[in-house]
Coordinates of C-alpha atoms in Angstrom, one line a residue:
M714 CA -0.1 0.0 0.0
Q715 CA 1.2 3.5 -0.8
Y716 CA 0.9 6.2 1.7
N717 CA 2.8 9.2 3.1
N718 CA 3.1 11.2 6.3
V719 CA 0.7 13.7 5.4
G720 CA -2.1 11.6 4.3
Q721 CA -2.2 12.5 0.6
K722 CA -3.5 10.5 -2.3
M723 CA -3.5 7.2 -0.1
S724 CA -6.8 5.9 -1.3
L725 CA -5.4 4.9 -4.8
G726 CA -3.3 2.2 -3.0
F727 CA -5.7 1.5 -0.2
S728 CA -7.1 -2.0 -1.2
K729 CA -10.0 -3.8 0.3
I730 CA -7.5 -6.2 2.1
D731 CA -5.7 -3.1 3.5
R732 CA -9.1 -1.8 4.7
L733 CA -10.0 -5.2 6.3
R734 CA -6.5 -5.5 8.0
F735 CA -6.6 -2.0 9.4
A736 CA -10.3 -2.3 10.6
L737 CA -9.4 -5.7 12.5
S738 CA -6.2 -4.1 13.9
Y739 CA -7.9 -1.1 15.4
F740 CA -10.7 -3.4 16.8
I741 CA -8.2 -6.0 18.2
C742 CA -5.9 -3.2 19.8
S743 CA -8.7 -1.5 21.7
L744 CA -10.5 -4.8 22.6
L745 CA -7.2 -6.2 24.2
W746 CA -6.0 -3.3 26.2
M747 CA -9.5 -2.2 27.3
S748 CA -10.3 -5.9 28.4
G749 CA -7.0 -6.1 30.4
L750 CA -7.5 -2.6 31.9
G751 CA -11.2 -3.2 32.5
M752 CA -10.3 -6.4 34.6
I753 CA -8.0 -4.4 36.8
G754 CA -9.6 -1.0 37.0
S755 CA -13.2 -2.1 37.5
V756 CA -12.8 -5.2 39.6
L757 CA -9.5 -6.5 40.7
L758 CA -7.6 -3.5 41.8
P759 CA -10.4 -2.1 44.0
Q760 CA -11.0 -5.5 45.4
H761 CA -7.3 -6.0 46.1
L762 CA -7.3 -2.6 48.0
K763 CA -10.3 -3.6 49.9
D764 CA -8.7 -6.9 51.1
I765 CA -5.7 -5.1 52.3
V766 CA -7.0 -1.9 54.0
G767 CA -10.7 -2.4 54.2
G768 CA -13.6 -0.9 52.3
T769 CA -13.7 2.7 53.7
K770 CA -10.1 3.4 53.2
A771 CA -10.0 1.5 50.0
T772 CA -12.6 3.8 48.5
A773 CA -10.5 6.9 49.2
I774 CA -7.2 5.4 48.1
F775 CA -8.8 4.1 44.9
G776 CA -10.2 7.5 44.1
L777 CA -6.7 9.1 44.7
I778 CA -5.1 6.4 42.4
N779 CA -7.5 7.2 39.7
A780 CA -7.1 10.8 39.9
I781 CA -3.3 10.6 39.7
S782 CA -3.4 8.1 37.0
A783 CA -5.7 10.3 35.0
V784 CA -3.2 13.0 35.1
V785 CA -0.3 10.8 34.2
S786 CA -2.5 9.5 31.2
L787 CA -3.3 13.0 30.0
I788 CA 0.4 14.0 30.0
A789 CA 1.6 10.7 28.5
N790 CA -0.7 10.8 25.6
L791 CA 0.7 14.3 24.7
V792 CA 4.2 13.1 25.1
F793 CA 4.1 9.9 23.2
G794 CA 2.1 11.4 20.4
N795 CA 4.8 14.0 20.0
L796 CA 7.6 11.5 20.3
S797 CA 6.1 9.2 17.8
D798 CA 5.9 12.1 15.3
R799 CA 9.6 12.7 15.7
T800 CA 10.7 9.1 15.5
R801 CA 12.9 8.0 12.6
S802 CA 13.5 4.4 12.4
R803 CA 13.7 1.4 9.9
F804 CA 10.4 0.1 11.6
G805 CA 8.5 3.5 11.1
Q806 CA 7.4 6.3 13.3
R807 CA 4.6 4.4 15.3
T808 CA 5.5 0.8 15.5
P809 CA 8.3 0.9 18.0
W810 CA 6.3 2.8 20.4
I811 CA 3.2 0.6 20.1
I812 CA 5.2 -2.7 20.7
G813 CA 7.3 -1.1 23.6
G814 CA 4.2 0.6 25.2
G815 CA 2.3 -2.8 25.2
L816 CA 5.1 -4.6 26.9
V817 CA 5.7 -1.8 29.6
G818 CA 1.8 -1.5 30.1
G819 CA 1.3 -5.3 30.4
I820 CA 4.2 -5.9 32.9
S821 CA 3.3 -2.9 35.1
L822 CA -0.4 -3.8 35.1
F823 CA 0.5 -7.3 36.4
L824 CA 2.8 -5.9 39.1
S825 CA 0.1 -3.6 40.3
G826 CA -1.6 -6.7 41.8
V827 CA 1.5 -8.5 43.1
F828 CA 2.3 -6.0 45.9
T829 CA 0.5 -5.3 49.0
N830 CA 2.2 -2.0 49.5
I831 CA -0.2 0.9 48.6
W832 CA 2.6 3.0 47.1
A833 CA 3.9 0.1 45.0
M834 CA 0.4 -0.6 43.7
G835 CA -0.2 3.1 42.7
I836 CA 3.2 3.5 41.1
F837 CA 2.9 0.5 38.9
Y838 CA -0.7 1.4 37.9
C839 CA 0.7 4.8 36.7
I840 CA 3.4 3.2 34.8
C841 CA 0.8 1.1 33.2
M842 CA -0.8 4.4 32.0
L843 CA 2.5 5.5 30.5
G844 CA 2.7 2.2 28.6
L845 CA -1.0 2.3 27.5
N846 CA -0.7 5.8 26.0
A847 CA 2.5 4.8 24.2
I848 CA 0.1 2.4 22.4
V849 CA -2.9 4.6 22.1
A850 CA -1.4 7.8 20.9
P851 CA 0.5 6.3 18.0
V852 CA -2.3 4.0 16.9
I853 CA -4.7 6.9 16.7
A854 CA -2.1 9.0 14.9
T855 CA -2.0 6.3 12.1
M856 CA -5.6 7.4 11.0
S857 CA -3.9 10.5 9.8
D858 CA -0.7 8.9 8.4
R859 CA -2.1 5.8 6.8
I860 CA -5.9 5.9 6.3
P861 CA -7.6 7.7 3.5
K862 CA -10.3 10.3 4.4
D863 CA -13.0 8.1 3.1
A864 CA -12.3 5.2 5.4
R865 CA -11.4 7.0 8.6
A866 CA -14.9 6.8 10.3
T867 CA -15.1 3.2 9.6
M868 CA -11.7 2.6 11.4
S869 CA -12.8 5.0 14.1
A870 CA -15.9 2.8 14.5
F871 CA -13.9 -0.4 14.8
N872 CA -11.7 1.3 17.5
S873 CA -14.8 2.4 19.4
A874 CA -16.4 -1.0 19.1
G875 CA -13.3 -2.6 20.6
I876 CA -13.4 -0.3 23.6
T877 CA -17.1 -0.9 24.0
I878 CA -16.9 -4.6 24.0
G879 CA -13.6 -4.7 26.0
T880 CA -15.1 -2.7 28.8
S881 CA -17.8 -5.4 29.4
V882 CA -15.4 -8.4 28.8
G883 CA -13.0 -6.9 31.2
T884 CA -15.6 -6.6 33.9
L885 CA -16.7 -10.1 33.4
L886 CA -13.2 -11.6 33.4
G887 CA -12.4 -9.5 36.5
A888 CA -15.4 -11.0 38.4
H889 CA -14.3 -14.5 37.3
F890 CA -10.8 -14.0 38.9
I891 CA -12.0 -12.0 42.0
S892 CA -11.2 -14.9 44.3
V893 CA -8.0 -15.9 42.7
Q894 CA -6.5 -12.4 41.9
I895 CA -3.0 -13.1 40.9
P896 CA -3.9 -15.2 37.8
G897 CA -6.4 -12.5 36.9
F898 CA -3.6 -9.8 37.1
A899 CA -1.4 -11.9 35.1
A900 CA -4.2 -12.6 32.5
A901 CA -4.8 -8.8 32.3
G902 CA -1.1 -8.0 31.9
I903 CA -0.9 -10.6 29.0
L904 CA -4.0 -9.0 27.2
M905 CA -2.4 -5.5 27.3
A906 CA 1.1 -6.6 26.3
F907 CA -0.3 -8.5 23.3
A908 CA -2.4 -5.5 22.2
G909 CA 0.6 -3.8 20.7
I910 CA 2.1 -6.9 19.2
A911 CA -1.2 -8.0 17.7
T912 CA -1.7 -4.6 16.2
I913 CA 1.6 -4.7 14.4
I914 CA 1.1 -8.2 13.1
V915 CA -2.5 -7.6 11.8
W916 CA -2.1 -4.3 10.0
P917 CA 0.1 -3.8 6.9
S918 CA 3.8 -3.2 7.9
E919 CA 4.7 0.5 8.5
Q920 CA 7.1 1.8 6.0
S921 CA 10.5 3.0 7.3
S922 CA 10.7 6.5 8.4
E923 CA 14.4 6.8 8.1
N924 CA 14.2 8.8 4.9
M925 CA 11.8 11.4 6.3
Q926 CA 13.1 14.9 7.1
P927 CA 15.0 14.6 10.3
V928 CA 14.0 16.5 13.4
E929 CA 16.5 19.3 14.0
G930 CA 17.1 21.4 17.2
G931 CA 18.0 20.6 20.8
L932 CA 16.1 20.8 24.0
K933 CA 14.6 24.1 23.4
E934 CA 13.0 23.0 20.1
F935 CA 11.7 19.8 21.7
V936 CA 10.0 21.8 24.5
F937 CA 8.4 24.2 22.0
S938 CA 7.3 21.3 20.0
F939 CA 4.5 20.7 22.5
R940 CA 3.0 24.0 21.8
P941 CA -0.7 23.6 20.8
P942 CA -1.7 24.6 17.2
I943 CA -2.8 28.3 16.9
K944 CA -2.5 29.4 13.2
G945 CA -5.3 28.0 11.1
A946 CA -6.7 26.0 14.2
R947 CA -10.1 27.4 14.4
D948 CA -11.8 24.1 13.6
F949 CA -9.4 22.3 15.7
W950 CA -10.5 24.2 18.9
L951 CA -14.1 23.9 18.0
A952 CA -13.8 20.2 17.7
F953 CA -11.9 20.2 21.1
V954 CA -14.7 22.2 22.9
G955 CA -17.5 20.1 21.1
R956 CA -15.9 16.8 22.2
S957 CA -15.3 18.0 25.8
L958 CA -18.9 19.1 26.3
L959 CA -20.4 16.0 24.7
L960 CA -18.4 13.6 26.9
F961 CA -19.0 16.0 29.8
S962 CA -22.8 15.4 29.5
Y963 CA -22.5 11.7 29.2
Y964 CA -20.3 11.0 32.1
M965 CA -22.3 13.3 34.3
I966 CA -25.0 10.6 34.3
L967 CA -22.9 7.4 33.4
N968 CA -20.6 7.7 36.5
Y969 CA -23.5 8.2 38.8
Q970 CA -25.8 5.7 37.5
L971 CA -25.6 3.5 40.8
Y972 CA -26.4 6.5 43.0
I973 CA -29.2 7.6 40.6
L974 CA -30.9 4.3 40.7
E975 CA -30.6 4.1 44.6
M976 CA -31.1 7.8 45.6
Y977 CA -33.1 9.4 42.8
I978 CA -35.3 6.3 41.6
G979 CA -35.4 4.7 44.9
Q980 CA -34.0 1.1 44.3
S981 CA -32.4 -1.1 46.7
K982 CA -28.7 -2.0 46.4
Q983 CA -29.5 -5.5 45.0
A984 CA -32.2 -4.2 42.6
A985 CA -29.7 -1.3 41.4
A986 CA -27.0 -3.9 40.8
K987 CA -29.4 -5.9 38.8
T988 CA -30.5 -2.9 36.7
I989 CA -26.9 -1.7 36.0
S990 CA -26.1 -5.3 34.8
I991 CA -29.0 -5.0 32.3
M992 CA -27.9 -1.5 31.4
S993 CA -24.3 -2.8 30.6
V994 CA -25.6 -5.3 28.3
I995 CA -27.8 -2.9 26.5
I996 CA -24.9 -0.4 26.1
M997 CA -22.6 -3.1 24.8
V998 CA -25.2 -4.2 22.2
V999 CA -26.3 -0.8 20.9
G1000 CA -22.7 0.5 21.2
L1001 CA -21.5 -2.3 18.8
V1002 CA -24.3 -1.9 16.3
G1003 CA -24.2 1.9 16.4
S1004 CA -20.4 2.2 16.1
L1005 CA -20.0 0.0 13.0
A1006 CA -23.2 1.2 11.3
S1007 CA -22.5 4.9 12.0
G1008 CA -18.9 4.7 10.8
A1009 CA -19.7 2.9 7.5
I1010 CA -22.5 5.4 6.8
S1011 CA -20.4 8.4 7.6
D1012 CA -17.8 7.2 5.1
K1013 CA -20.2 6.4 2.5
I1014 CA -22.0 9.7 2.5
G1015 CA -18.8 11.7 3.3
R1016 CA -20.3 13.6 6.3
R1017 CA -19.2 13.9 9.9
K1018 CA -21.6 16.6 11.2
L1019 CA -24.9 14.6 10.4
P1020 CA -23.8 11.7 12.7
V1021 CA -22.9 14.2 15.5
I1022 CA -26.5 15.8 15.1
C1023 CA -28.0 12.3 15.4
A1024 CA -25.8 11.5 18.3
S1025 CA -26.7 14.6 20.2
C1026 CA -30.4 14.0 19.6
L1027 CA -30.1 10.5 20.9
L1028 CA -28.1 11.6 24.0
A1029 CA -30.7 14.2 24.9
I1030 CA -33.6 11.7 24.6
G1031 CA -31.7 9.5 26.7
Y1032 CA -31.3 12.2 29.5
L1033 CA -34.8 13.2 29.1
I1034 CA -36.6 10.0 29.8
P1035 CA -35.4 9.4 33.4
W1036 CA -35.7 13.1 34.1
V1037 CA -39.4 13.0 33.2
F1038 CA -40.4 9.5 34.2
R1039 CA -38.1 8.6 37.2
T1040 CA -38.3 4.7 37.0
A1041 CA -35.8 2.0 36.8
T1042 CA -37.3 1.3 33.3
S1043 CA -36.4 4.8 32.3
M1044 CA -32.8 4.1 33.1
L1045 CA -32.9 1.3 30.7
F1046 CA -34.1 3.6 27.9
F1047 CA -31.2 5.9 28.9
A1048 CA -28.9 3.0 28.4
G1049 CA -30.4 2.4 25.0
F1050 CA -30.7 6.0 23.7
A1051 CA -27.7 7.5 25.2
G1052 CA -25.6 4.4 24.7
L1053 CA -26.4 4.4 21.1
G1054 CA -26.0 8.2 20.7
F1055 CA -22.4 7.9 22.4
A1056 CA -21.6 5.0 20.0
V1057 CA -22.7 7.0 17.0
Y1058 CA -20.6 9.9 18.0
G1059 CA -17.6 7.7 19.0
A1060 CA -17.7 6.1 15.4
V1061 CA -17.0 9.4 13.8
D1062 CA -15.0 10.9 16.7
Q1063 CA -11.5 10.2 15.7
A1064 CA -12.3 10.6 11.9
L1065 CA -13.5 14.1 12.7
N1066 CA -10.4 14.8 14.8
V1067 CA -8.2 13.9 12.0
D1068 CA -10.0 16.0 9.4
V1069 CA -9.6 19.2 11.5
L1070 CA -5.9 18.9 12.1
P1071 CA -4.0 22.0 11.1
S1072 CA -1.0 20.0 10.0
R1073 CA -0.5 16.3 9.3
S1074 CA 3.3 16.6 10.3
N1075 CA 2.3 16.9 14.0
A1076 CA -0.6 14.5 13.9
G1077 CA 0.3 12.5 17.0
K1078 CA 0.8 15.5 19.2
D1079 CA -2.3 17.4 17.9
L1080 CA -4.5 14.4 18.2
A1081 CA -3.3 13.9 21.7
I1082 CA -4.3 17.4 22.6
L1083 CA -7.8 16.6 21.2
N1084 CA -7.8 13.4 23.3
I1085 CA -7.2 15.6 26.5
A1086 CA -10.9 16.6 25.8
T1087 CA -11.8 12.9 26.7
T1088 CA -10.0 13.1 30.1
L1089 CA -11.6 16.4 30.8
G1090 CA -15.1 15.0 30.0
Q1091 CA -14.6 11.9 32.0
T1092 CA -13.2 13.8 35.1
A1093 CA -15.0 17.2 35.1
G1094 CA -18.4 15.9 34.2
P1095 CA -18.9 13.9 37.4
I1096 CA -17.5 16.8 39.6
V1097 CA -20.1 19.1 38.2
A1098 CA -22.8 16.5 38.6
S1099 CA -21.7 16.2 42.2
A1100 CA -22.0 20.0 42.8
L1101 CA -25.5 20.0 41.2
V1102 CA -26.5 17.1 43.4
S1103 CA -25.5 18.9 46.6
V1104 CA -27.6 21.9 45.5
A1105 CA -30.7 20.5 44.0
G1106 CA -30.5 16.8 44.0
Y1107 CA -30.1 14.5 40.9
K1108 CA -33.3 16.0 39.1
L1109 CA -31.0 19.0 38.0
V1110 CA -28.4 16.7 36.5
F1111 CA -30.5 15.6 33.6
P1112 CA -31.5 19.0 32.2
V1113 CA -28.0 20.3 32.4
A1114 CA -26.7 17.3 30.6
I1115 CA -29.3 18.1 27.9
I1116 CA -28.0 21.6 27.5
F1117 CA -24.4 20.5 27.3
A1118 CA -25.2 17.9 24.6
I1119 CA -27.1 20.7 22.5
I1120 CA -24.1 23.1 23.0
A1121 CA -21.7 20.5 21.9
C1122 CA -23.5 19.8 18.8
A1123 CA -23.6 23.6 18.0
F1124 CA -19.8 23.8 18.4
I1125 CA -19.3 20.9 15.9
Q1126 CA -21.7 22.5 13.5
L1127 CA -19.6 25.6 13.4
I1128 CA -16.7 23.7 11.9
R1129 CA -16.1 24.8 8.3
S1130 CA -13.7 22.2 7.0
I1131 CA -15.9 19.3 7.2
K1132 CA -19.5 18.5 6.1

């Protein structure tokens, strides 16, 4: 396949076999690392902490570990995206980081469960975030390097589908190993380590980057290379704000679904757990269907804004139903509508991000900046939800989430460089 580092005229050499191999590689990569991370982050690490220090302390410590690892992840995504842009090797720009990141992430994920020392657990979990982002940032950057414009939404959809399924698979596997945790930590580490290797095996080999223009300058130039894009970056920042607000709205409710069921709707702990299990299955099913269908349709019609409008409407409907009806069934409708909306947006998300890049030469770094919006949405959304609950209860969370979804859609519609 013929391609270059600025994404020009790639479709001429992008065969159906290439399309299939890339689609499978994006799916397999996100499925493997998300399954491994889901096993640990959702089940085994919190249980390991609880076994060591007890439930009350474990909650506080786990919250602190998550906060610190989120900051590490945010910085690491930017750093490894930039470093992969600057890499010149016979194996290409992205390949060395993807393989190395998988190995580091897998080993450290396993080691986070070997020790009973809280500091050691936290340190190795943060190291895992470094390895994980050394996989994710270069993999996403290849959508600019190696994927033609008319196939990007499809690739983004397969990446999103892998994350959706991996989240559920990881939770189920983690529950299976909850009584025998060390084998579970080992299995999770293997899944993450193999994510990088499997990706490189499945997709077409990356060309050497040794003949690309070398990066010149010393430490000062390297530091300045992290500057966010400014010139010609209007659409870039509109996409950043739109993405942040859309994720903001979704995680305001998703992260508080247990409390909403117990404290807003009035279910018991056992009933709420059962409802959440059903919601997880619904989200997984609609997420898989919505991701793959939306991505293919977006590439077929050559439009990104239309799927975002559909996603915003679906999210708003999903938020509206439990606000109005306040029943357990309404939360199942939330899972169906909002889960589908989130999947539809996720299918075109990375494709849209690539389309608004001011420059292809800094794709890894600039896409990493856009991915900061994910961290902002996932962390700031629940904080705002908590503040709203303290003032007016959970009833106010839903209309505010609807407003954020509508504003997010408006920002995306203001982008001029995409249809």
